[in-house]
Amino acid sequence: MAAPSGAAVDISQAMVVAEAPLADWLVIAPVAYCLMAGAGLMMLRKYVKLQPRLAVFGLLALVAMTAGLLVHVLSGGTVTVTMGRWLPPFGISFSVDILGAILAFTASLVALACGLYAAQDVDKTGRRYGFYPLLFLMMAGVIGAFVTGDIFNLYVWFEVLLIASFGLQILGSERQQLDGATKYALLNLVATTIFLIATGFLYGIFGTLNMADIALQAREMGATAPLYTLAALYLLAFGMKAAAFPVAFWLPASYHTPKVVVSALFAGLLTKVGIYALLRTMIMLFPEQRDELATLIAIVAVVTMILGTLGALAQTDYRRLLGYLVVSGIGVMLAGIALATPLGLSGSIFYALHSIIVMTALYMAAGMAARIGRSFSIAQLGGIYRSHVLFAAISLVLFLSVSGLPPFSGFWPKAVLVKASLDAGIWWLAASILVTGFLTTIAVGRVWAHAYWKPADTTPPESPMMIPTATLRPSATYLPLIGLVALTAVFGLYPEPLLVLTERSAEQLLDPGSYIQSVFPEAAQ
Amino acid sequence: MQTLIFRTVAPFLSALMVVFSIFVLLRGHNEPGGGFIGGLIAASALAIYGIACGVTPVRRAIYFHPMNIASFGVMLGGAAGMISIFFGVPFMTGLWVYPNILGVEVALSTVLFFDIGVYFAVVGTITSVALALEERDEI
């Protein structure tokens, strides 16, 4: 490229010559912005009082960007931008369809809520050791994974979010945290390695890493290449990332150890990136191979759901219990992937969005309950209903929502998934979704009865180290929680727009024609 | 480390390595080299200086905290990619100018600035790890 000035070279053979409109920058802006904002906050890490303010404004800007991206994708269809304008499949493309855009938007909303909550939850030492920079780096990884159209690039974003999450997890450096972080890091690195091996294998078969290109070629290749092995490897790798049975145990072993706000972020976002990757690979790239694996995925879904809730029933620690509920929610999302009908996928995507919001809010609620009652054990907590009525009401809404009871957002995806499984004639899948809802109700009912309803225990509990001693400043702490609860209530009462969106994104996944066309404008004809 | 020969040679060796790292960085566009390997060479120069003379002189010599250097690198890399927004081309497109400086045509590009960003990111990251490990050694 270092040609001397004035030499005219025909670049149309190697590069995209069409002008990139300014609106297409919304595809890359959230990711590049998060990286740069993270770096900027890292430089300012000594200014611990300034950090939360800067971060909250920064996250507001992120929400605006991802909202712009969602609007852009809804109005103009799938958008593809190829970095450095090299022609795809050689350049790295970022392709955003409705699924990616809506997940990115929801993720940034949750990040904003966590940024606000962290202003109370993360102390000065935590800020100095880089909570906010790591938050931005993790968001770069999460949003990068949602918007990329290149499977190796997806791996890179997984690494980015993983490395940032290691940093977040050990913030505070307590013994228990290091124990949890070791398990988390080791098992996640195993999953990442399987992902990398599968991607190397995929490159050997296809000679391309561009997802649109792979989707095109996989449909022509059929049985001539070992695609079943490949699909199974991806299922294992992303299943582990998403915490599906039998590779789910890193999650309940580690999610209760970090700071509450970090757990909230992880529970909301990280496992859903795994689900998103499963949707991309299983539904869009290898649909034929998924059909063969469908029964396996359905069985995994059922076992994950049921064991998740049974695990939750056995716990007495508020946060451990929530960890098992995250796992059980993953099972419900897998049910839609096992069905792979438009309705089932729509239910899965809806459930993922619901779970991002509700699981984050539940961990925040656990943190606040622990501040009120000085403990995470539901046996020691008590009397919250009497002392904090508003907070108890918010928690009750979240409990109903996570159990899938109307009128909150957990109800609709479960109803859709039950209908989809009955349509497909798999009665046991429908039954296990219903049983899971019932068992979840019992599990959170136990929390309600013990921590909220039961009169307060007057004997002073031994003070655990993890709980910050700061006093509860109602406005600042309630604001993010109320925001998230409002979202779950609004989409429970008026799910129409979200259902339309998830149906459209399910259709786009099942028929990737528009996705392929946005990457290769002339090839799709 | 307390050997006389090493302590005498280390500052010169480090200086030489830093110069060499910049050379490797700049030749990296079409020939072997570039920001990553250049950054590694510079970071090992600082590590050698740290082993020979202790961590405090290194921290004084680089003036900025290594993590700030790394952050600056990430910012520079991102900014280099962002320049293309003014030219209607996608993120990270290589843009070139050929100014005549003192009768020599110098090829400057956004790619070069990205590479310099990588250089700083690598120097900062590896140095902060190396210095932390060497500090632990002294206790």
mmCIF file of N, CA and C in Angstrom, chain B residues 10 27 51 128:
data_model
loop_
_atom_site.group_PDB
_atom_site.id
_atom_site.type_symbol
_atom_site.label_atom_id
_atom_site.label_comp_id
_atom_site.label_asym_id
_atom_site.label_seq_id
_atom_site.Cartn_x
_atom_site.Cartn_y
_atom_site.Cartn_z
ATOM 1 N N ALA B 10 23.989 -2.760 31.943
ATOM 2 C CA ALA B 10 22.529 -2.740 31.770
ATOM 3 C C ALA B 10 21.985 -1.412 31.231
ATOM 4 N N ARG B 27 10.058 0.041 10.776
ATOM 5 C CA ARG B 27 10.242 -0.705 9.540
ATOM 6 C C ARG B 27 9.122 -1.720 9.359
ATOM 7 N N ILE B 51 15.917 -5.242 36.579
ATOM 8 C CA ILE B 51 16.639 -6.326 37.257
ATOM 9 C C ILE B 51 17.992 -5.818 37.753
ATOM 10 N N SER B 128 4.255 -3.160 33.192
ATOM 11 C CA SER B 128 3.592 -3.136 34.497
ATOM 12 C C SER B 128 3.588 -4.526 35.120
#
